CSV table of N, CA, C and O in Angstrom, one decimal:
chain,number,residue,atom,x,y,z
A,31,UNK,N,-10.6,13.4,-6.1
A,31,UNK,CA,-10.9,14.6,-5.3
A,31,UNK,C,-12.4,14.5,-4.8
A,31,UNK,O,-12.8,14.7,-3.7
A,32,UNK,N,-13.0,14.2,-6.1
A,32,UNK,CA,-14.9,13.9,-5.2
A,32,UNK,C,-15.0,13.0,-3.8
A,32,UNK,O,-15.5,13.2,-2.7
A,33,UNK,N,-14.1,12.1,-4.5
A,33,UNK,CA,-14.5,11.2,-3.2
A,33,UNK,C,-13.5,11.4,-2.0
A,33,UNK,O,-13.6,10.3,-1.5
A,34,UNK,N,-12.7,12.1,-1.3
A,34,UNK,CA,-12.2,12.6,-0.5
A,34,UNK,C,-13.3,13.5,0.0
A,34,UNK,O,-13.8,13.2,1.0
A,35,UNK,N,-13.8,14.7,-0.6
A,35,UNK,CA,-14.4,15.5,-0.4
A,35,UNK,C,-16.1,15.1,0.1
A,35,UNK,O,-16.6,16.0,0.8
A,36,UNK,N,-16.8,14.1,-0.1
A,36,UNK,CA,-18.1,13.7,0.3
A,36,UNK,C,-17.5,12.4,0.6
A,36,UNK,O,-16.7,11.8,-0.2
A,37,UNK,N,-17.8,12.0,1.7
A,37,UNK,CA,-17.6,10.4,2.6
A,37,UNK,C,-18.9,9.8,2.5
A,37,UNK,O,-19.0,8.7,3.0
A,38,UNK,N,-19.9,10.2,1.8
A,38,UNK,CA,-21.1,9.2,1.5
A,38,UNK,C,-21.2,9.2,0.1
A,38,UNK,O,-21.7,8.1,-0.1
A,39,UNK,N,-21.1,9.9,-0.8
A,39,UNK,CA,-21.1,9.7,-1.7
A,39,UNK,C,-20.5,8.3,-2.9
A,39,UNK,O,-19.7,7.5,-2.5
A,40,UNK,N,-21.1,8.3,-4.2
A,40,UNK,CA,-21.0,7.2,-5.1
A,40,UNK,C,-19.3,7.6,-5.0
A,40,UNK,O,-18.8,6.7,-4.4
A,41,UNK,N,-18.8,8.2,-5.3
A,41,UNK,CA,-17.4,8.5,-5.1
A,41,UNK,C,-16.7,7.7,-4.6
A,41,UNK,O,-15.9,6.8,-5.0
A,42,UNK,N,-17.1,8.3,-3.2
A,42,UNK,CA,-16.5,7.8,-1.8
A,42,UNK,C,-16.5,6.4,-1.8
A,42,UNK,O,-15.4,5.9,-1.6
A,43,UNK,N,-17.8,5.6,-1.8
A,43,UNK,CA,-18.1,4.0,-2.2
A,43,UNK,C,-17.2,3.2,-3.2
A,43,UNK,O,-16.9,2.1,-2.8
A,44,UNK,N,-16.9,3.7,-4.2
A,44,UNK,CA,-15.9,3.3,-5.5
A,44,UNK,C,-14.8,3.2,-4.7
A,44,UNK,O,-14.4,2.1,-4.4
A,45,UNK,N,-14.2,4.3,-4.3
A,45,UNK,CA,-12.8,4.8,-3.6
A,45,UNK,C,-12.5,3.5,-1.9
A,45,UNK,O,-11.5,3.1,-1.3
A,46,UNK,N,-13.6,3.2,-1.8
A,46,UNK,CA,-13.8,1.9,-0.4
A,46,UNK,C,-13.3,1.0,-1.2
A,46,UNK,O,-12.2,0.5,-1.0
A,47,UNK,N,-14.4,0.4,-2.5
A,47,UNK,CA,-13.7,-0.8,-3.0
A,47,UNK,C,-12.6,-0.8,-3.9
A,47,UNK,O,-12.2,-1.9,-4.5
A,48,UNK,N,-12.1,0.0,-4.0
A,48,UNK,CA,-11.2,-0.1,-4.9
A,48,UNK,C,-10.1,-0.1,-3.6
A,48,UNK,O,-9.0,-0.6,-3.9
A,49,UNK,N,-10.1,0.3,-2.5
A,49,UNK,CA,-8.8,0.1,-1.4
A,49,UNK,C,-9.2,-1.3,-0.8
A,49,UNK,O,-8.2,-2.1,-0.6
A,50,UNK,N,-10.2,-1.7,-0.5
A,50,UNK,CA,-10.3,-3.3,0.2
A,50,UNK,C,-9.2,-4.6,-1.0
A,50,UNK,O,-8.5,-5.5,-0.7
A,51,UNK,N,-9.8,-3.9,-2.4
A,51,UNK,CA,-9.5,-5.1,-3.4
A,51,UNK,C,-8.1,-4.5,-3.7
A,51,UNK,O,-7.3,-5.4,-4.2
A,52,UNK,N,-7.7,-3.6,-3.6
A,52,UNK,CA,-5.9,-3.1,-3.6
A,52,UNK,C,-5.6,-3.8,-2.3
A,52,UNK,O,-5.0,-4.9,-2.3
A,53,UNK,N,-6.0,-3.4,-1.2
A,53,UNK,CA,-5.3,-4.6,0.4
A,53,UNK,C,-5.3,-5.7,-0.1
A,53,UNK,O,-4.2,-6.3,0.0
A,54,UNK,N,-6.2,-6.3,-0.7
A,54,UNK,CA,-6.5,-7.9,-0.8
A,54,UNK,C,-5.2,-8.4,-1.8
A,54,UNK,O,-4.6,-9.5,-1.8
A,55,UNK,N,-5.0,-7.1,-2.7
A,55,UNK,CA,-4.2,-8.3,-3.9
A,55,UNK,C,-2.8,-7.9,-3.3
A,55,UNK,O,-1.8,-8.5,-3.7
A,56,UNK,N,-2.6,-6.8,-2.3
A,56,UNK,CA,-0.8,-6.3,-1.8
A,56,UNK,C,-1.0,-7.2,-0.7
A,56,UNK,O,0.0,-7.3,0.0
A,57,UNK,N,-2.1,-8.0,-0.1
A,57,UNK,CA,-1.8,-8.9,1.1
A,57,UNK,C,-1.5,-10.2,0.5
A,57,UNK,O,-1.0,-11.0,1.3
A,58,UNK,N,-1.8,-10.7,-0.7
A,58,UNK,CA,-2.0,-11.7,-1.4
A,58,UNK,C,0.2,-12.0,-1.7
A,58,UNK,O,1.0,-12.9,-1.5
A,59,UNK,N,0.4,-10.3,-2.2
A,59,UNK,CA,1.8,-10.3,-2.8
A,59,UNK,C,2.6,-10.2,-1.5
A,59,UNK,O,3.8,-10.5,-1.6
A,60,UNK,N,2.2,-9.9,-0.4
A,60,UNK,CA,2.9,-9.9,1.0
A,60,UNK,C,3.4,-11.3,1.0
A,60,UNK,O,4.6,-11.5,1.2
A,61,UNK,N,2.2,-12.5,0.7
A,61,UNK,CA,2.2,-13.6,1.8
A,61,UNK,C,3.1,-14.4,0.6
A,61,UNK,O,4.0,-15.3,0.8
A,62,UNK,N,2.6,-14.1,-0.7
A,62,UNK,CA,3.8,-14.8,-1.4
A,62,UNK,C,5.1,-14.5,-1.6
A,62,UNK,O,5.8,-15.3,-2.3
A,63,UNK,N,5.8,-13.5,-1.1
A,63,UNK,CA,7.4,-12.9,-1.0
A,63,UNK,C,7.6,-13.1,0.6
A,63,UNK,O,8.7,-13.0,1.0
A,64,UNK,N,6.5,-13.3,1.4
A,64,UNK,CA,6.9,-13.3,2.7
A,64,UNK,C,7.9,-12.4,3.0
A,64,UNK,O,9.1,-12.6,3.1
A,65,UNK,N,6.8,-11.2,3.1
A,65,UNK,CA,7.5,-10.0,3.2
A,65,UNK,C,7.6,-9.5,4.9
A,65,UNK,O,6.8,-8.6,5.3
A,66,UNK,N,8.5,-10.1,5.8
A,66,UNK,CA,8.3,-10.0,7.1
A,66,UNK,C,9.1,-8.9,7.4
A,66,UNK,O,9.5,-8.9,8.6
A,67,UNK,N,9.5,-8.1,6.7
A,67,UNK,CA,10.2,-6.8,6.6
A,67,UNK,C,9.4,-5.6,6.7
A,67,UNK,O,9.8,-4.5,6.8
A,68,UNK,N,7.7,-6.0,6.5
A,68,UNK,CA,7.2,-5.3,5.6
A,68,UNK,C,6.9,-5.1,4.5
A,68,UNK,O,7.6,-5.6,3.5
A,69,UNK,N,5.6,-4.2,4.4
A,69,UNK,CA,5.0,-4.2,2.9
A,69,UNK,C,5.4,-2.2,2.8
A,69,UNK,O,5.2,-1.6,3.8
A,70,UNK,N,5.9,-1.6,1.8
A,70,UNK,CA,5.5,-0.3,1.4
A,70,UNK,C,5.3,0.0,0.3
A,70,UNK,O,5.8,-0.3,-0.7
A,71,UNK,N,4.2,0.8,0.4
A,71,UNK,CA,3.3,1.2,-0.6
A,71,UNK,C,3.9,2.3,-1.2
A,71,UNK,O,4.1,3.4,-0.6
A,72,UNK,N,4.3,2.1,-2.5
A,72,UNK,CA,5.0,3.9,-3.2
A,72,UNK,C,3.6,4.4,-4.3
A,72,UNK,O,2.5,3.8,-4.5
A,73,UNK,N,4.2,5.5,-4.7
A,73,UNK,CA,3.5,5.8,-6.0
A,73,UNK,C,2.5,7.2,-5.1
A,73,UNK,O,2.3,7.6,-3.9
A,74,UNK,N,2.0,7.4,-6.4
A,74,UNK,CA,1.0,9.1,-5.8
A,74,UNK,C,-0.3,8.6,-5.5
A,74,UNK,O,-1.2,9.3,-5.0
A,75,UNK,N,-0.5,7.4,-5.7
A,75,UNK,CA,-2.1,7.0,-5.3
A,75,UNK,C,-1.9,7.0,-3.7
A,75,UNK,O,-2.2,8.0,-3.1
A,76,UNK,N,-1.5,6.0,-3.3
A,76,UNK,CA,-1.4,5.9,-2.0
A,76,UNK,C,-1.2,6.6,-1.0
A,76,UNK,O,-1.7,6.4,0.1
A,77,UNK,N,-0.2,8.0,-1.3
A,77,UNK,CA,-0.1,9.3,-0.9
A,77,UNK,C,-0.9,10.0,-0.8
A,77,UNK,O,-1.2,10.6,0.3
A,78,UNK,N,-2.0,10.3,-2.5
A,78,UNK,CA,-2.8,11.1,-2.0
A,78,UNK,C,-4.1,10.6,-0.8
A,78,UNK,O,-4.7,11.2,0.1
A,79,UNK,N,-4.2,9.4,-1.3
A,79,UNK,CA,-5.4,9.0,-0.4
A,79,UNK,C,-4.9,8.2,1.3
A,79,UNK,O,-5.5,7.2,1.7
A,80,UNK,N,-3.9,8.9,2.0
A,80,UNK,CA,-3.6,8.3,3.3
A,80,UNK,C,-4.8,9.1,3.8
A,80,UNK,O,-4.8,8.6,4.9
A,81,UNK,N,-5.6,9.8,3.9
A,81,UNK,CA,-6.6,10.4,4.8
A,81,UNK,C,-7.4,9.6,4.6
A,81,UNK,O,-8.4,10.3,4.7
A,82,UNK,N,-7.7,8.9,4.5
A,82,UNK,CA,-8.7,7.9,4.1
A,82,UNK,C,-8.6,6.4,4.2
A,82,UNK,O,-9.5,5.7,4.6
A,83,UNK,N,-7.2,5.8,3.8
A,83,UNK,CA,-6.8,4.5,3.9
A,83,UNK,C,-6.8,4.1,5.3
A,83,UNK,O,-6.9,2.9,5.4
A,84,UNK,N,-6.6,5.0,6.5
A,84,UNK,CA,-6.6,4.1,7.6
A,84,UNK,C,-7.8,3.6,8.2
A,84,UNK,O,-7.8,2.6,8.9
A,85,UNK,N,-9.3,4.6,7.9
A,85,UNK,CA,-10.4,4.1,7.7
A,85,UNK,C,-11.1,3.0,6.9
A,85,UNK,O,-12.1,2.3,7.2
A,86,UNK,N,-10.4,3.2,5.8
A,86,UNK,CA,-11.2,2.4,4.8
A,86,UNK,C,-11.0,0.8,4.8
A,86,UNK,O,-10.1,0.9,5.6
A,87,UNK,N,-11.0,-0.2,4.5
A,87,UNK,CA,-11.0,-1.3,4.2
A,87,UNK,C,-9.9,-2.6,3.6
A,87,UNK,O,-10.0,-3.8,3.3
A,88,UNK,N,-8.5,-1.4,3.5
A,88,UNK,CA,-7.9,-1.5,2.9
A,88,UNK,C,-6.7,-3.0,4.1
A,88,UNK,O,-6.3,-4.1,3.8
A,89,UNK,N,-6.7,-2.2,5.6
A,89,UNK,CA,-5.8,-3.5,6.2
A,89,UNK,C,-6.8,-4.5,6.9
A,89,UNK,O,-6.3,-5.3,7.7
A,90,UNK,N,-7.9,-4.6,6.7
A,90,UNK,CA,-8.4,-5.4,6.9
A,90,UNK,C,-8.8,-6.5,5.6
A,90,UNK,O,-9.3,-7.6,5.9
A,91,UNK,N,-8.7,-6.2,4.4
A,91,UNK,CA,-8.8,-7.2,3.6
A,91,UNK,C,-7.1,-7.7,3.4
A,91,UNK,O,-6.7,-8.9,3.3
A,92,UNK,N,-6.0,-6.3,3.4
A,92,UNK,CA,-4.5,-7.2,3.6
A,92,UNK,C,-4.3,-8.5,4.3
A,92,UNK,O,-3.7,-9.5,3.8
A,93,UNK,N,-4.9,-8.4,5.6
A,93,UNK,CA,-5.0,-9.2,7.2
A,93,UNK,C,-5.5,-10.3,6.8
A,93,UNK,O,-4.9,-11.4,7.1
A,94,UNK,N,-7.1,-10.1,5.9
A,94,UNK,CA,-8.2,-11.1,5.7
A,94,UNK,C,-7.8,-12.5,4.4
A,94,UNK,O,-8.3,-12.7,3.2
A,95,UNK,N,-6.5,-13.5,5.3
A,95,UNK,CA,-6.1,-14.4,4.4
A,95,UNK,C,-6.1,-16.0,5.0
A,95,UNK,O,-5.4,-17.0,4.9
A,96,UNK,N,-7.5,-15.5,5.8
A,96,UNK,CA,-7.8,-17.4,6.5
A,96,UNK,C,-7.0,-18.0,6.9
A,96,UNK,O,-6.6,-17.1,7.6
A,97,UNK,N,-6.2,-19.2,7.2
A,97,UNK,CA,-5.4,-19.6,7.8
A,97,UNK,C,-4.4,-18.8,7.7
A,97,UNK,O,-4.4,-18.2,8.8
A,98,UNK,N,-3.5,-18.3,7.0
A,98,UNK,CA,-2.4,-17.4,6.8
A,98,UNK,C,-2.3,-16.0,7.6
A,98,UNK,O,-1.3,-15.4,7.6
A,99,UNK,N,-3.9,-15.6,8.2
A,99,UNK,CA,-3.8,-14.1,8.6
A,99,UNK,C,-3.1,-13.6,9.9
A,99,UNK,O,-3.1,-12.5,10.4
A,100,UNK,N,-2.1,-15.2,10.6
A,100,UNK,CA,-1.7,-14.5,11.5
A,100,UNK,C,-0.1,-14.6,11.0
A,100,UNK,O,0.8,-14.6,11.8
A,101,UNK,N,0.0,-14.6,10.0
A,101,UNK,CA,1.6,-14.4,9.3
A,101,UNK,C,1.6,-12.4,8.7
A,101,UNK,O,2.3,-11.4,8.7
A,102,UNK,N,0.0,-13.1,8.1
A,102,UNK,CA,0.2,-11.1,7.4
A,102,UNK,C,-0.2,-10.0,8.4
A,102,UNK,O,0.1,-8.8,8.3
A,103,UNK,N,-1.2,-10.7,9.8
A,103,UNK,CA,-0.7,-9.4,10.9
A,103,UNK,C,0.4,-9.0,11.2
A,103,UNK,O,0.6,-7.8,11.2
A,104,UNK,N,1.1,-9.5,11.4
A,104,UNK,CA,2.7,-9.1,11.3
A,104,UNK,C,3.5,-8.4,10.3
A,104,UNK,O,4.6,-7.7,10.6
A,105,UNK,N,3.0,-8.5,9.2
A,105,UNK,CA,3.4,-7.6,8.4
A,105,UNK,C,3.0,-6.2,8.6
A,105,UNK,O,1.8,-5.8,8.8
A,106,UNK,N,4.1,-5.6,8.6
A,106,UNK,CA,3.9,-4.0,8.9
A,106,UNK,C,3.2,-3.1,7.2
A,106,UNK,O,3.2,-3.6,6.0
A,107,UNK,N,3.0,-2.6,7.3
A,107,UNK,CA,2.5,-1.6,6.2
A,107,UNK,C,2.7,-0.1,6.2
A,107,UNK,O,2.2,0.7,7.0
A,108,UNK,N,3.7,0.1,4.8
A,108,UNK,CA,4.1,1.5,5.0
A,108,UNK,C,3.7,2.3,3.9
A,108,UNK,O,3.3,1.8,2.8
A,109,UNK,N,3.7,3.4,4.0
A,109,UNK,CA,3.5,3.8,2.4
A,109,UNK,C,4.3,5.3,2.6
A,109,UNK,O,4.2,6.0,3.6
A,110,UNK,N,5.1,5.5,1.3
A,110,UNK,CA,6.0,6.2,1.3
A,110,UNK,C,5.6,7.7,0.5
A,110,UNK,O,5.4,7.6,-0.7
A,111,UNK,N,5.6,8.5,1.0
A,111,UNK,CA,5.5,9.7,0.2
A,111,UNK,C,6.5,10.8,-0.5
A,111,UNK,O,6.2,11.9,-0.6
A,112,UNK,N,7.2,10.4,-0.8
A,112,UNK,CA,8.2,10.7,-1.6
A,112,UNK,C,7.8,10.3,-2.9
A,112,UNK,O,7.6,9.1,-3.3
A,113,UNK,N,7.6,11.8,-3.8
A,113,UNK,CA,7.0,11.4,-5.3
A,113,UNK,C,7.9,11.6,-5.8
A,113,UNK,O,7.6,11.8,-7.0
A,114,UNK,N,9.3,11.6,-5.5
A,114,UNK,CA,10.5,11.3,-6.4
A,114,UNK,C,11.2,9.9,-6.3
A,114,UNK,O,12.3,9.6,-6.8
A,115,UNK,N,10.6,9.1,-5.8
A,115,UNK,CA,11.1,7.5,-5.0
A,115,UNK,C,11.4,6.9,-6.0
A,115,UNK,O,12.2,6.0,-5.8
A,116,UNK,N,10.7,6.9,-7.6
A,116,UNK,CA,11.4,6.4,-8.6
A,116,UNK,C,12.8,6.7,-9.1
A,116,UNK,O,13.9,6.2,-9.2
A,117,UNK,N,12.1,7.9,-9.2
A,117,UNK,CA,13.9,8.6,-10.3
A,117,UNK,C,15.0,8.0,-9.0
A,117,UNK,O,15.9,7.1,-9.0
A,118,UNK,N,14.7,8.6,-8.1
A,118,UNK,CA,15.9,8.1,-6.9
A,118,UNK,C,16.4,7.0,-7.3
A,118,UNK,O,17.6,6.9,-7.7
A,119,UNK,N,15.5,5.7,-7.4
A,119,UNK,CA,16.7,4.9,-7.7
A,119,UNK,C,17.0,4.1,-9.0
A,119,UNK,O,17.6,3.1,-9.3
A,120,UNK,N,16.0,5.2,-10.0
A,120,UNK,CA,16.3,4.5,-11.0
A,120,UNK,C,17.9,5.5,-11.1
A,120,UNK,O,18.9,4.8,-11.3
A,121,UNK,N,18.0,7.0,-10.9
A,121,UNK,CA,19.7,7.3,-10.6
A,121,UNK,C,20.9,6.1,-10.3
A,121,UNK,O,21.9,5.9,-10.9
A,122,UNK,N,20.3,5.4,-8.9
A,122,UNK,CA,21.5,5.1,-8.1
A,122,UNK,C,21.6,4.0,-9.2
A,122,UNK,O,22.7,3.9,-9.6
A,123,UNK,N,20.6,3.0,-10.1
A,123,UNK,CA,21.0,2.0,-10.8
A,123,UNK,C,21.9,2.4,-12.2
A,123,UNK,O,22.6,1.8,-12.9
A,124,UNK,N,21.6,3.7,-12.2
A,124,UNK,CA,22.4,4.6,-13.4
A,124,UNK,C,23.6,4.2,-13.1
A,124,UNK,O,24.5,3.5,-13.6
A,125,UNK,N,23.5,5.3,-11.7
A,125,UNK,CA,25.0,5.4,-11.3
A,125,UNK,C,25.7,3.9,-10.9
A,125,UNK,O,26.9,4.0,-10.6
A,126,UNK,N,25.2,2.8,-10.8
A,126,UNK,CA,25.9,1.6,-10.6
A,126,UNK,C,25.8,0.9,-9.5
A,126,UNK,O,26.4,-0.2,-9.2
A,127,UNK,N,24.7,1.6,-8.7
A,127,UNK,CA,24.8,1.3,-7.4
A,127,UNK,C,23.8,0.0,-7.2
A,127,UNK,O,22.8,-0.2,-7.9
A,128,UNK,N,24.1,-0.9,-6.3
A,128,UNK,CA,23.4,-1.9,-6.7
A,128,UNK,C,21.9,-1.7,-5.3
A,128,UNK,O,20.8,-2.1,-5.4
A,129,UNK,N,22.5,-0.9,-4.3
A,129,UNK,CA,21.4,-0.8,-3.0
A,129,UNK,C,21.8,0.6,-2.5
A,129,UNK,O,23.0,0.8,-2.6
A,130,UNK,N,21.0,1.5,-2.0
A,130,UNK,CA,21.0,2.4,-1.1
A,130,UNK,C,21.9,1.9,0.0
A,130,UNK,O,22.4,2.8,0.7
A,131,UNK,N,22.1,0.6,0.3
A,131,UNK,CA,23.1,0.3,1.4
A,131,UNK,C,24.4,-0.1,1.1
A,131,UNK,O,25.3,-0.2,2.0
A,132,UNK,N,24.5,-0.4,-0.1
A,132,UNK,CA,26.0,-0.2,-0.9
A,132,UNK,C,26.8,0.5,-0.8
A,132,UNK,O,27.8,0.4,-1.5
């Protein structure tokens, strides 16, 4: 919340590198599943801080993979806000289902 709330602050600085070095290790896991479907981002972190992530540092260290970075521009990046996106399918694996497209 601090660091949403002050954009210059020690907060705010933490909350930069800690999204550069999250792009870096989800561009890292892109390029090794060669995820040309896309990358989406779940969970409450990512949700809460979209006001921020398209500013911050975050697709430009995904992107930043040297020879490889014109495979991971291509990769799209989504992040999903649905803070029920777990239970959902841990349900449908309950229920037997093997895909939402099943």
């Amino acid at each position: 919340a601090l660091a949403l709330a002050d954009a210059n602050g020690v907060e705010r600085r933490s909350l930069d590198l800690f999204l550069a070095a999250y792009g870096a290790f989800a561009g890292d896991m892109a390029l090794a599943c060669l995820a040309r479907g896309g990358v989406f981002l779940a969970g409450g972190i990512a949700a809460r801080l979209l006001p921020v992530l398209a500013q911050s540092g975050f697709l430009a260290a995904f992107n930043a993979k040297a020879e490889h970075t014109g495979i991971a521009v291509r990769m799209p990046v989504h992040i999903t806000t649905d803070v029920l996106l777990g239970l959902r399918g841990a349900l449908l694996l309950a229920a037997g289902k093997k895909s939402v497209l099943a």
